[in-house]
Coordinates of C-alpha atoms in Angstrom, one line a residue:
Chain A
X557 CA -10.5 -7.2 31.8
X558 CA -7.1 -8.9 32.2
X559 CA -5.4 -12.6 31.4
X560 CA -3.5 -14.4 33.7
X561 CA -0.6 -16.4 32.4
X562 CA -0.6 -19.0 34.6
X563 CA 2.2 -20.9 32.3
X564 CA 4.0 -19.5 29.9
X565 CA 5.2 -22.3 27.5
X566 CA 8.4 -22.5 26.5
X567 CA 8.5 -19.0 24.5
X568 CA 6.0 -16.4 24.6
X569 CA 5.9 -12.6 23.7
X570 CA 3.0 -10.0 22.7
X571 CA 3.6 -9.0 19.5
X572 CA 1.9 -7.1 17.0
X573 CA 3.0 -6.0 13.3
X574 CA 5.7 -4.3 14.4
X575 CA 7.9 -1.1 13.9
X576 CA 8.9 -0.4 10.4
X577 CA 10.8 2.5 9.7
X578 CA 13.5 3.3 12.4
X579 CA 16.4 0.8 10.6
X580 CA 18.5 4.0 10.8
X581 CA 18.4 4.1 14.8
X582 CA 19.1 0.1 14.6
X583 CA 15.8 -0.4 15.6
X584 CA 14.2 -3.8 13.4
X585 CA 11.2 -4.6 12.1
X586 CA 10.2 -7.0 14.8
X587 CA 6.6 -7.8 15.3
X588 CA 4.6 -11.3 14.9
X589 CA 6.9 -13.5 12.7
X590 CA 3.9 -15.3 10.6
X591 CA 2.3 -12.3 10.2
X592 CA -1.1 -14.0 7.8
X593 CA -1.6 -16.5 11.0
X594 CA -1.2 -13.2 13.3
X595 CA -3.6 -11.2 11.2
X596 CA -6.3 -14.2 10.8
X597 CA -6.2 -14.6 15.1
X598 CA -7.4 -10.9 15.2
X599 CA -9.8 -10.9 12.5
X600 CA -11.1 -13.8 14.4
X601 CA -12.4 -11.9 17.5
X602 CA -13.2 -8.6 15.9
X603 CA -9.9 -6.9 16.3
X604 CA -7.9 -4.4 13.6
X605 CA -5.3 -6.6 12.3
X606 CA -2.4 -4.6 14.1
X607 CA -4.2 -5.3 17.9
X608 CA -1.6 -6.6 19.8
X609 CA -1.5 -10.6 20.6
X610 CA 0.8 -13.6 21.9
X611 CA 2.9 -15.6 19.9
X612 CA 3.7 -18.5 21.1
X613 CA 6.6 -20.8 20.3
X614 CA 5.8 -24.5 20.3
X615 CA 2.7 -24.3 22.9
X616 CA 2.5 -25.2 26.5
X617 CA 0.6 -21.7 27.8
X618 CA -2.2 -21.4 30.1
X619 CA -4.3 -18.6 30.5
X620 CA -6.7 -17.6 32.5
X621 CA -9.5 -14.9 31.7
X622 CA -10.7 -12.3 34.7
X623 CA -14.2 -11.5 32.6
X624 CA -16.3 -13.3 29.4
X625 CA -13.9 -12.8 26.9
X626 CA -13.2 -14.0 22.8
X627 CA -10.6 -15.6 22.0
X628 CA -8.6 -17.6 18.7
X629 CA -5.7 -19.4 18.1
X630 CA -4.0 -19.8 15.0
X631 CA -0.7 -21.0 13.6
X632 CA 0.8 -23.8 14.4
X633 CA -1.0 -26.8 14.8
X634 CA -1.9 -27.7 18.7
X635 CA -4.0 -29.0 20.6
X636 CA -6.3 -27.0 22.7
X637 CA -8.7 -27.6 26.3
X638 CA -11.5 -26.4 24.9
X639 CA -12.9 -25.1 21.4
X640 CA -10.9 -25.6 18.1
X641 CA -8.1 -23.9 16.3
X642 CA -8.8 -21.1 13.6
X643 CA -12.3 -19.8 15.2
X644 CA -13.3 -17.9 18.1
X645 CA -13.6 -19.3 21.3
X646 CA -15.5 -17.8 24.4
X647 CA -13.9 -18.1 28.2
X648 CA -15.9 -17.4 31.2
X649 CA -14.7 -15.4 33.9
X650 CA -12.1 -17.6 35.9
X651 CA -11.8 -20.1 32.8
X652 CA -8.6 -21.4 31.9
X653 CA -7.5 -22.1 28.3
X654 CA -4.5 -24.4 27.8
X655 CA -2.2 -24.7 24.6
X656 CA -0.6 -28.2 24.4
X657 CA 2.7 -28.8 22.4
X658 CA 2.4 -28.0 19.1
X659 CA 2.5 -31.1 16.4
X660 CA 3.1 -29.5 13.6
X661 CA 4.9 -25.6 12.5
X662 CA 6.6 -23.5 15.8
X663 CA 4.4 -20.8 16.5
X664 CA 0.9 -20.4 17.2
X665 CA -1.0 -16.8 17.9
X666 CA -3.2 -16.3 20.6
X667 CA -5.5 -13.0 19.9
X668 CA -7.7 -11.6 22.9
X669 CA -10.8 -9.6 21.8
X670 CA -9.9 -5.9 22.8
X671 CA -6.1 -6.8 22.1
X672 CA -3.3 -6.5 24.5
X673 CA -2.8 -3.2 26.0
X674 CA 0.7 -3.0 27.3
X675 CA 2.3 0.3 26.6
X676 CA 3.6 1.0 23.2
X677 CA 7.6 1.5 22.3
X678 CA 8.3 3.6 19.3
X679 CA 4.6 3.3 18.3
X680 CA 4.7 -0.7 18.8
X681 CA 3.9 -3.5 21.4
X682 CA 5.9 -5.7 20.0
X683 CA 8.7 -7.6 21.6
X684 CA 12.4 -7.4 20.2
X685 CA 14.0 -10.1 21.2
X686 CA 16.9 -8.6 19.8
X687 CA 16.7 -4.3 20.2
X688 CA 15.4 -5.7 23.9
X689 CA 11.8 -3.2 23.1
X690 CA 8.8 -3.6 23.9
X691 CA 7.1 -5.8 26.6
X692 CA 9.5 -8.5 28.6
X693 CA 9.0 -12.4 27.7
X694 CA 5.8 -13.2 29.1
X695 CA 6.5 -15.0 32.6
X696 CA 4.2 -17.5 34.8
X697 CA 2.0 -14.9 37.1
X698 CA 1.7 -12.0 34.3
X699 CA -1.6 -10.3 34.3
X700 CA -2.0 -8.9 30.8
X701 CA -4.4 -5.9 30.3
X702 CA -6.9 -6.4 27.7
X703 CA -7.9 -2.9 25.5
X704 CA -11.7 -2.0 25.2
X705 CA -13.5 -4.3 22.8
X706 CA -14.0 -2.7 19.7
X707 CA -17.4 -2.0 18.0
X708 CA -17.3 -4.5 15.1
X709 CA -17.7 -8.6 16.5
X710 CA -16.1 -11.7 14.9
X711 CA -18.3 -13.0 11.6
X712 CA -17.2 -15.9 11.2
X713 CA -17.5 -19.4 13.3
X714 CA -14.3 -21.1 11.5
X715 CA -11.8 -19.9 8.9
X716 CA -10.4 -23.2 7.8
X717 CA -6.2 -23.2 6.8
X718 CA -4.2 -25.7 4.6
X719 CA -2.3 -28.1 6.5
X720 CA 1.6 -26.8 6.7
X721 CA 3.8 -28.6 3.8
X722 CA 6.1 -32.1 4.8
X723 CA 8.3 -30.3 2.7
X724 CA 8.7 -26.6 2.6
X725 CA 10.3 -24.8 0.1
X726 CA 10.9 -21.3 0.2
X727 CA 10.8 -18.7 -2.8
X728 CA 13.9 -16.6 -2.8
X729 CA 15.2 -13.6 -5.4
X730 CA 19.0 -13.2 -5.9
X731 CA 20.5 -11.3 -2.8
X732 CA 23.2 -7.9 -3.5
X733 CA 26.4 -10.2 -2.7
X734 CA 25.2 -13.3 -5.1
X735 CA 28.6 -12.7 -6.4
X736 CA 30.4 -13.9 -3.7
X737 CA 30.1 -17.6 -3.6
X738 CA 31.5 -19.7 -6.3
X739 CA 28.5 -21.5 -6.8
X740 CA 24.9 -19.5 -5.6
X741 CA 22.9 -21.8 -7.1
X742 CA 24.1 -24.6 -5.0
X743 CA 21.6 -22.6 -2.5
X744 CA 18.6 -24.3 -4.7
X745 CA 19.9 -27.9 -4.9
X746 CA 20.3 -28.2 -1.2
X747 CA 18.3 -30.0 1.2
X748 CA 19.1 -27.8 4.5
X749 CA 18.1 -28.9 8.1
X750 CA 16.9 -26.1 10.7
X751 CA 19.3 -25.7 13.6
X752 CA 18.0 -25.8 17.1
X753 CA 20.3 -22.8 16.9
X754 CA 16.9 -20.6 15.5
X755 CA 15.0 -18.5 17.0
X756 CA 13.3 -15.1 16.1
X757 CA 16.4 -13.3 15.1
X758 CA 17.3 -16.3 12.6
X759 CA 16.9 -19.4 11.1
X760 CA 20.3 -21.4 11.7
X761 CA 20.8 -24.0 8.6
X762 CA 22.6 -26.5 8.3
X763 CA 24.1 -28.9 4.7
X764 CA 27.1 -28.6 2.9
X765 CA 29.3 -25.1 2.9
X766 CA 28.6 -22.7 0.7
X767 CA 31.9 -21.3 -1.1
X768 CA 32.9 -18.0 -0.8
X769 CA 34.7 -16.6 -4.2
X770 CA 35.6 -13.4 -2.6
X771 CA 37.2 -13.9 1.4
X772 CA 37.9 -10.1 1.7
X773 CA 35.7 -8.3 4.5
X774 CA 32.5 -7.1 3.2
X775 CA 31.8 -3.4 5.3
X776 CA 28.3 -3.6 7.4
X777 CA 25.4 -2.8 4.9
X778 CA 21.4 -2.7 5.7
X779 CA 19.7 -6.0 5.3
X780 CA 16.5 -6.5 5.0
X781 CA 13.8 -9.3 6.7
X782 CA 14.1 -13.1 4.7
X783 CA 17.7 -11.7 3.9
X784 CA 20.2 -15.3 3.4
X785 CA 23.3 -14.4 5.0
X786 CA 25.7 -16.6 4.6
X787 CA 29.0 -16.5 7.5
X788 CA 32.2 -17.9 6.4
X789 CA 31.1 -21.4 8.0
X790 CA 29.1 -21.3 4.6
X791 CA 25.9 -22.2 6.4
X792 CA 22.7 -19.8 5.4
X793 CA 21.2 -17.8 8.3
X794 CA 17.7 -17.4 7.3
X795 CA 16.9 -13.3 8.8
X796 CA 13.9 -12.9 10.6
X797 CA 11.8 -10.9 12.5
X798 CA 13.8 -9.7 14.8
X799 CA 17.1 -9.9 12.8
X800 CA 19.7 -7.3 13.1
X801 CA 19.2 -4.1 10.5
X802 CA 23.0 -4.5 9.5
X803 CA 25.1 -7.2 9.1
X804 CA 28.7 -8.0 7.5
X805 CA 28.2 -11.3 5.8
X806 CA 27.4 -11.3 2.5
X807 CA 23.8 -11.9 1.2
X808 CA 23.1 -14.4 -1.2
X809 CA 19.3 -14.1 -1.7
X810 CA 16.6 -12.7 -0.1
X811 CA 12.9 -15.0 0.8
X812 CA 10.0 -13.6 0.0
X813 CA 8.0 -11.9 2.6
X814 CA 5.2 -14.2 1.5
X815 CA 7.3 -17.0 2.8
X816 CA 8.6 -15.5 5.7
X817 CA 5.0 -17.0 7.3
X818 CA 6.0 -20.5 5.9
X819 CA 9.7 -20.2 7.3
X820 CA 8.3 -19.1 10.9
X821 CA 6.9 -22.4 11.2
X822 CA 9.6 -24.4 10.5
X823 CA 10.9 -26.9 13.3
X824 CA 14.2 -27.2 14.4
X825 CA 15.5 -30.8 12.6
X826 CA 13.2 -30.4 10.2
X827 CA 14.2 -29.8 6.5
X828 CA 13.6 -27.0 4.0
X829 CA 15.1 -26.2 0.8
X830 CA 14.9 -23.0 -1.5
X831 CA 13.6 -22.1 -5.3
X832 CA 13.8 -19.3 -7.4
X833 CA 10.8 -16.9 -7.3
Chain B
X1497 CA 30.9 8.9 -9.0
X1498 CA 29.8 5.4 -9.1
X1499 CA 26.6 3.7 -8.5
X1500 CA 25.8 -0.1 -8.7
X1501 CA 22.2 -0.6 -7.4
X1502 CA 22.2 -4.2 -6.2
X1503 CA 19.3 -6.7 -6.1
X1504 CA 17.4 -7.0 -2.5
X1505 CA 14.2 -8.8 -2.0
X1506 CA 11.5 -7.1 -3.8
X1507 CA 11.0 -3.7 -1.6
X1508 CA 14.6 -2.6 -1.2
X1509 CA 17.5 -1.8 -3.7
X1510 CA 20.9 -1.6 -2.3
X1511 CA 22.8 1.5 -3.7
X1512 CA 27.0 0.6 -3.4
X1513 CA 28.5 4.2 -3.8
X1514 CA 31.0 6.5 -2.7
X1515 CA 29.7 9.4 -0.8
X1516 CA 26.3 7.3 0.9
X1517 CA 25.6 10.4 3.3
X1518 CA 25.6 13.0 0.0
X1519 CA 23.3 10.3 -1.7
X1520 CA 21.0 10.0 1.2
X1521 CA 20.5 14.0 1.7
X1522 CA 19.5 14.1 -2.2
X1523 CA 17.0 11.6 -1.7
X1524 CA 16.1 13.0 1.7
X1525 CA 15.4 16.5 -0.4
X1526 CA 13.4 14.9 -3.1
X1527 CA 12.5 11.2 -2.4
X1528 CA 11.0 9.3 -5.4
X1529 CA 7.6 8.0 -5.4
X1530 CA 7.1 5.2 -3.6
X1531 CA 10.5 5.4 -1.0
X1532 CA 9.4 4.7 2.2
X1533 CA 13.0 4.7 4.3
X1534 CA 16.9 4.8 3.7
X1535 CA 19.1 2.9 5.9
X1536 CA 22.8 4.6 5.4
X1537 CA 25.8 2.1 6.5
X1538 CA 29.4 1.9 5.2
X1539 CA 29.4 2.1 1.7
X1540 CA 25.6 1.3 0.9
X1541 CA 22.5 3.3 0.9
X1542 CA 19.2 0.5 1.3
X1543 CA 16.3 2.0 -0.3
X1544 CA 13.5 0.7 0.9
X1545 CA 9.7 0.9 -1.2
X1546 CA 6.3 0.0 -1.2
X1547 CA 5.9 -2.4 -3.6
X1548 CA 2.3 -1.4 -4.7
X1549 CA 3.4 2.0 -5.5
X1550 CA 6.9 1.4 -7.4
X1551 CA 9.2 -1.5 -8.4
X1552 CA 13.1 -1.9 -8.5
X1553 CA 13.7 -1.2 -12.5
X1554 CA 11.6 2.0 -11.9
X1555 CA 13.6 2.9 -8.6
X1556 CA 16.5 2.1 -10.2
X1557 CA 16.2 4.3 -13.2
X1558 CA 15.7 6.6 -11.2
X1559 CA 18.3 6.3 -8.9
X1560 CA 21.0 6.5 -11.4
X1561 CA 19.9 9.9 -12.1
X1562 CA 20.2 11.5 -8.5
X1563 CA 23.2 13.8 -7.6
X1564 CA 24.9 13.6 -4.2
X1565 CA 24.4 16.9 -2.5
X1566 CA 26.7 18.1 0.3
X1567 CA 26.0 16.9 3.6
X1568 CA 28.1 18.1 6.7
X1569 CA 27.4 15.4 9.5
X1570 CA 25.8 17.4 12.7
X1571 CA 28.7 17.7 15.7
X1572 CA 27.0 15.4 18.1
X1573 CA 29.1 16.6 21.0
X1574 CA 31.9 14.3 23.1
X1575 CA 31.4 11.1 25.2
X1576 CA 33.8 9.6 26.7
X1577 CA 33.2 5.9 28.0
X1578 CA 35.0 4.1 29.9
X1579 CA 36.4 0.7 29.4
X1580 CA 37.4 -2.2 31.5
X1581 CA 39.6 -4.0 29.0
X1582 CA 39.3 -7.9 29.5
X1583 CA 37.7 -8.7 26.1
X1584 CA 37.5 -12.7 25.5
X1585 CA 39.1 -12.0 22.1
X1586 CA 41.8 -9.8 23.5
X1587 CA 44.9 -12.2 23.6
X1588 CA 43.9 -13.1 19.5
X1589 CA 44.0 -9.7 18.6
X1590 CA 47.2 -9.0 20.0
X1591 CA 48.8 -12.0 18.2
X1592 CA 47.1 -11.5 14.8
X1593 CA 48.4 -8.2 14.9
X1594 CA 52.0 -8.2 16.7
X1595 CA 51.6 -6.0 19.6
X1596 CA 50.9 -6.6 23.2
X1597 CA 47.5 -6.7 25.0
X1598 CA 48.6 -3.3 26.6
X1599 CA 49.5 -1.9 23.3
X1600 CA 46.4 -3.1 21.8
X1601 CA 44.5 -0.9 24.6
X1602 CA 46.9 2.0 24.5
X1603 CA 45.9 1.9 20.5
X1604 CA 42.6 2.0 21.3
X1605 CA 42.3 4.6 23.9
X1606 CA 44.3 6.7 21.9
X1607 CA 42.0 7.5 18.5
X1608 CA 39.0 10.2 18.4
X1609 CA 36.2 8.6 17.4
X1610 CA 33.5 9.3 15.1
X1611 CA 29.6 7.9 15.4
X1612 CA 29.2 7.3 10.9
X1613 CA 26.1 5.9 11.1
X1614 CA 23.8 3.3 13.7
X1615 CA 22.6 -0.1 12.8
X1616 CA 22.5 -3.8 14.1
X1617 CA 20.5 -3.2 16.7
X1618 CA 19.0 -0.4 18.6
X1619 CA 21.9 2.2 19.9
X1620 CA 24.6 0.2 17.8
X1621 CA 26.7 2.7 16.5
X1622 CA 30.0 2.4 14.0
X1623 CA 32.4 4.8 15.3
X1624 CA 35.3 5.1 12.8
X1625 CA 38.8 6.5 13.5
X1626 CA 40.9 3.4 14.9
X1627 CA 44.2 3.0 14.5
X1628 CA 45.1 1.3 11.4
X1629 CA 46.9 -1.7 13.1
X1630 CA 43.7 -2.6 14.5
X1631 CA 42.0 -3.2 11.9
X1632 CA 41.5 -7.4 12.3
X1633 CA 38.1 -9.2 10.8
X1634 CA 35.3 -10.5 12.2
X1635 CA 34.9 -13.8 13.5
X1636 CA 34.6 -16.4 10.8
X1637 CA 31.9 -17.5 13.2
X1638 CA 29.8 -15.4 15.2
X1639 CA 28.9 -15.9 19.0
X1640 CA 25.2 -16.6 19.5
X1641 CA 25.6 -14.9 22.8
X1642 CA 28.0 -11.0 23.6
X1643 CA 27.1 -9.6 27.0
X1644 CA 25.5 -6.2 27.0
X1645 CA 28.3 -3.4 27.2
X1646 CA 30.5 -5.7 25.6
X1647 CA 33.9 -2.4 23.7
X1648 CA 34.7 -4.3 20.4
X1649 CA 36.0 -4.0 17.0
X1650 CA 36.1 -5.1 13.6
X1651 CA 37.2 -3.7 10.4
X1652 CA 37.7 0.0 10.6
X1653 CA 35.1 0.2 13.4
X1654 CA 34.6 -0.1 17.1
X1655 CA 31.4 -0.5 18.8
X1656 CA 29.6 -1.3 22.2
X1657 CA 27.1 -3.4 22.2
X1658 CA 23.7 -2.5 23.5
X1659 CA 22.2 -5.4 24.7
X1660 CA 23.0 -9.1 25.0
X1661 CA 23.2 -10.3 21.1
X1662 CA 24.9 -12.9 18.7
X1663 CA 27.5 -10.9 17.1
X1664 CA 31.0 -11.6 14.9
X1665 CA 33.4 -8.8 16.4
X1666 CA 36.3 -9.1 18.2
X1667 CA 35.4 -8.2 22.1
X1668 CA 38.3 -6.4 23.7
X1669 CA 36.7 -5.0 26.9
X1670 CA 33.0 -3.8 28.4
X1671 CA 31.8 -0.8 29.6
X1672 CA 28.7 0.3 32.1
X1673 CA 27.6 3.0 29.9
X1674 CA 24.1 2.3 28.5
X1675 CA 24.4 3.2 24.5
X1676 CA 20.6 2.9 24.6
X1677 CA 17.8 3.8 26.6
X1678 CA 14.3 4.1 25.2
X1679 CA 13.3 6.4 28.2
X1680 CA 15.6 8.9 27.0
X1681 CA 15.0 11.7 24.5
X1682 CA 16.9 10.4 22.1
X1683 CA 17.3 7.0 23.5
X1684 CA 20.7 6.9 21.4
X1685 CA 23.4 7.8 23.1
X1686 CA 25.7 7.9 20.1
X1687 CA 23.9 9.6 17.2
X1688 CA 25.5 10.1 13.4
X1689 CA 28.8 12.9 14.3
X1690 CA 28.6 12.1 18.0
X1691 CA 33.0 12.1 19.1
X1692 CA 33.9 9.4 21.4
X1693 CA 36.8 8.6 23.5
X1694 CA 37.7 5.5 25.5
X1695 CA 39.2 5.4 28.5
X1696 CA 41.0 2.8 30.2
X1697 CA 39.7 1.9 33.6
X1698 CA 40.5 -0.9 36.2
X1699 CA 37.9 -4.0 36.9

């Protein structure tokens, strides 16, 4: 069994949850950035939760299935040519399945019973858009090999979501160079707007300028995903999946991983601000 | 010795200390419960843990109990890579620091190298031992964009850059010599104690 991409969308890359543990080598976390609507799409057609899948950023992909095949889409909210969001949906051989542009959140997940079987790279399919690993950007032509279909088949018809928030706001604990800005807590009274800027590595913001209370270099230490690094623009760069495992900006706090789901979906222009945890 | 453990999300601590690889190898020998990966870098260790299994008072407790033991980094052997130097940020460097362009590269080809530790991104490597007078910051805004192969420095460090990435430092040349390759055993070219020398070579 295989899938045709016959259109890729404007971003799209298998991922699945990705490859903890080699930060030492440089080597990032990577793997599906809302990782709740990644596992939901595999639970959806029977998979384990770690089967490789698409993600796809702000729609637009069309595939097409070789054999009868199940598949679900979750995430971000768009439209679809045939069956609904958040449940399983059968192709035919030769059928096509077409994501329009997403209407609300970024990033939708497209699981294929069996999962994707593209080679693994340090024990994970996932693409790092960063660490270039794993498979390349899905292009227009692909075929994608689809694993066996494992024993155990989808239970459930429809597993309904909450609407994304108008108005995100983001849980965040104090980061290790809070000390550095004159004012952290300005971070909580600030409306920010996401940067066009964004994309898997970070989350670009923009508002007013944080101020720095120390200006002396701060030597590269180990960050970690939802990290808030700040640059000496001021403006918070959000860390995300695919961020670097270092940096030399301070920290000022760190999102939850709870939230990093919440902050995948988040549109560039759209606004977001930050509270305590 | 000091230790300040600094806050970091809810599964990680960030140790600030003197001797991070002594620190590391202690916790290497007997990790706590719950330690799932360290992540050595300049002057920090990040201990990372599973949240279900320990939390950062507990870490941290014990954290200020552990003794650095002696760690002699492996010798990684020599690799010298050679550099065409036409960095975008060449011409700033030489004026923030008051030498020519060819002094700036006739500083730089002339220090031993040392791989400290990797990070960033995969086959990034900090390789310490630059002349003092090029020691120049960052950035104070980072490129969204540095080509892969791309010789440059920051701080106390020089480093190539693996693949295309944003990045702050200050790009004084590029080199054809892949840092990374996944299918080579190791695919890091420049492990922790691997020497390195840059050569100057015509574009």
């Amino acid at each position: 069994m295989k899938l045709e991409v016959v259109r890729p969308g404007f971003a799209t890359t298998v991922q699945d949850l990705g490859r903890p543990g080699h930060a030492a080598l440089g080597v990032g976390r990577s793997g599906a950035a809302d990782r709740e609507s990644f596992r939901l799409a595999n639970r959806l057609v029977g998979n384990p939760d770690d089967a490789a899948a698409l993600e796809v950023t702000l729609g637009g992909l069309v595939l097409r299935a070789s054999g009868v095949t199940t598949v679900a889409v979750t995430g971000a909210a768009c439209p679809l040519s045939k069956g609904g969001p958040n449940g399983p949906i059968t192709l035919w051989p030769g059928e096509e399945l077409a994501l329009g542009t997403a209407v609300s959140g970024l990033r939708c997940y497209v699981a294929v019973r069996g999962g994707i079987d593209v080679p693994p790279v340090l024990g994970s399919r996932a693409t790092d858009t960063l660490g270039k690993l794993g498979p390349p950007p899905v292009t227009a032509g692909m075929l994608l090999p689809i694993g066996p279909a494992p024993r155990a088949f989808p239970v459930v018809d429809l597993a309904p979501r909450a609407a994304l928030p108008a108005e995100p706001v983001l849980r965040v604990t104090p980061g290790p160079r809070r000390d550095w800005f004159t004012a952290p807590d300005e971070l909580l009274s600030t409306v920010y707007t996401v940067s066009p800027d964004s994309d898997r590595v970070g989350i670009r913001l923009t508002g007013p300028a944080l101020a720095r209370a120390r200006h002396d270099e701060l030597p590269s230490e180990a960050c970690v995903p939802g990290s808030l690094q700040v640059p000496p623009s001021g403006r918070p760069i959000l860390f995300h999946a695919d961020h670097p495992t270092t940096g030399g900006y301070p920290v000022i706090a760190v999102v939850e991983e709870a939230d990093l789901d919440l902050a995948a979906q988040l549109r560039p222009g759209q606004t977001v601000r930050f509270r305590a945890a | 010795m000091t230790v300040r453990l600094l806050p970091c999300g809810r599964r990680a601590v960030l140790v600030e200390l003197d001797d991070v690889l002594g620190f590391q190898a202690a916790l290497t020998q007997s990790p706590p419960d719950g330690v799932v990966e360290l992540v050595p870098a300049a002057r920090t260790l990040l201990v990372r843990f599973d949240p279900s299994m320990t939390n950062a008072e507990r870490l941290g407790a014990l954290l200020r109990q552990v003794s650095p033991v002696d760690s002699v980094a492996a010798d990684a052997g020599e690799v010298v890579i050679p550099v065409v130097y036409d960095g975008e940020d060449l011409a700033d460097v030489a004026a923030e620091t008051g030498l020519s362009e060819a002094s700036v590269i006739a500083r730089h080809t002339a220090g031993t190298y040392v791989s400290a530790f990797c990070g960033f991104a995969p086959g990034f490597a900090y390789l310490t031992g630059s002349d003092p007078a090029l020691h120049v910051p960052r950035r104070s805004s980072p490129r969204t964009r540095i080509p892969a192969g791309s010789v440059a420095i920051a701080g106390e460090y020089s480093a190539i850059y693996p693949s295309a990435s944003p990045g702050g430092w200050r790009l004084l040349g590029r080199t054809g010599v892949p840092v990374w390759d996944v299918e080579r055993d190791p695919p890091n070219l420049l492990p922790p104690g691997t020497r390195v020398r840059f050569t100057a070579v015509p574009s």
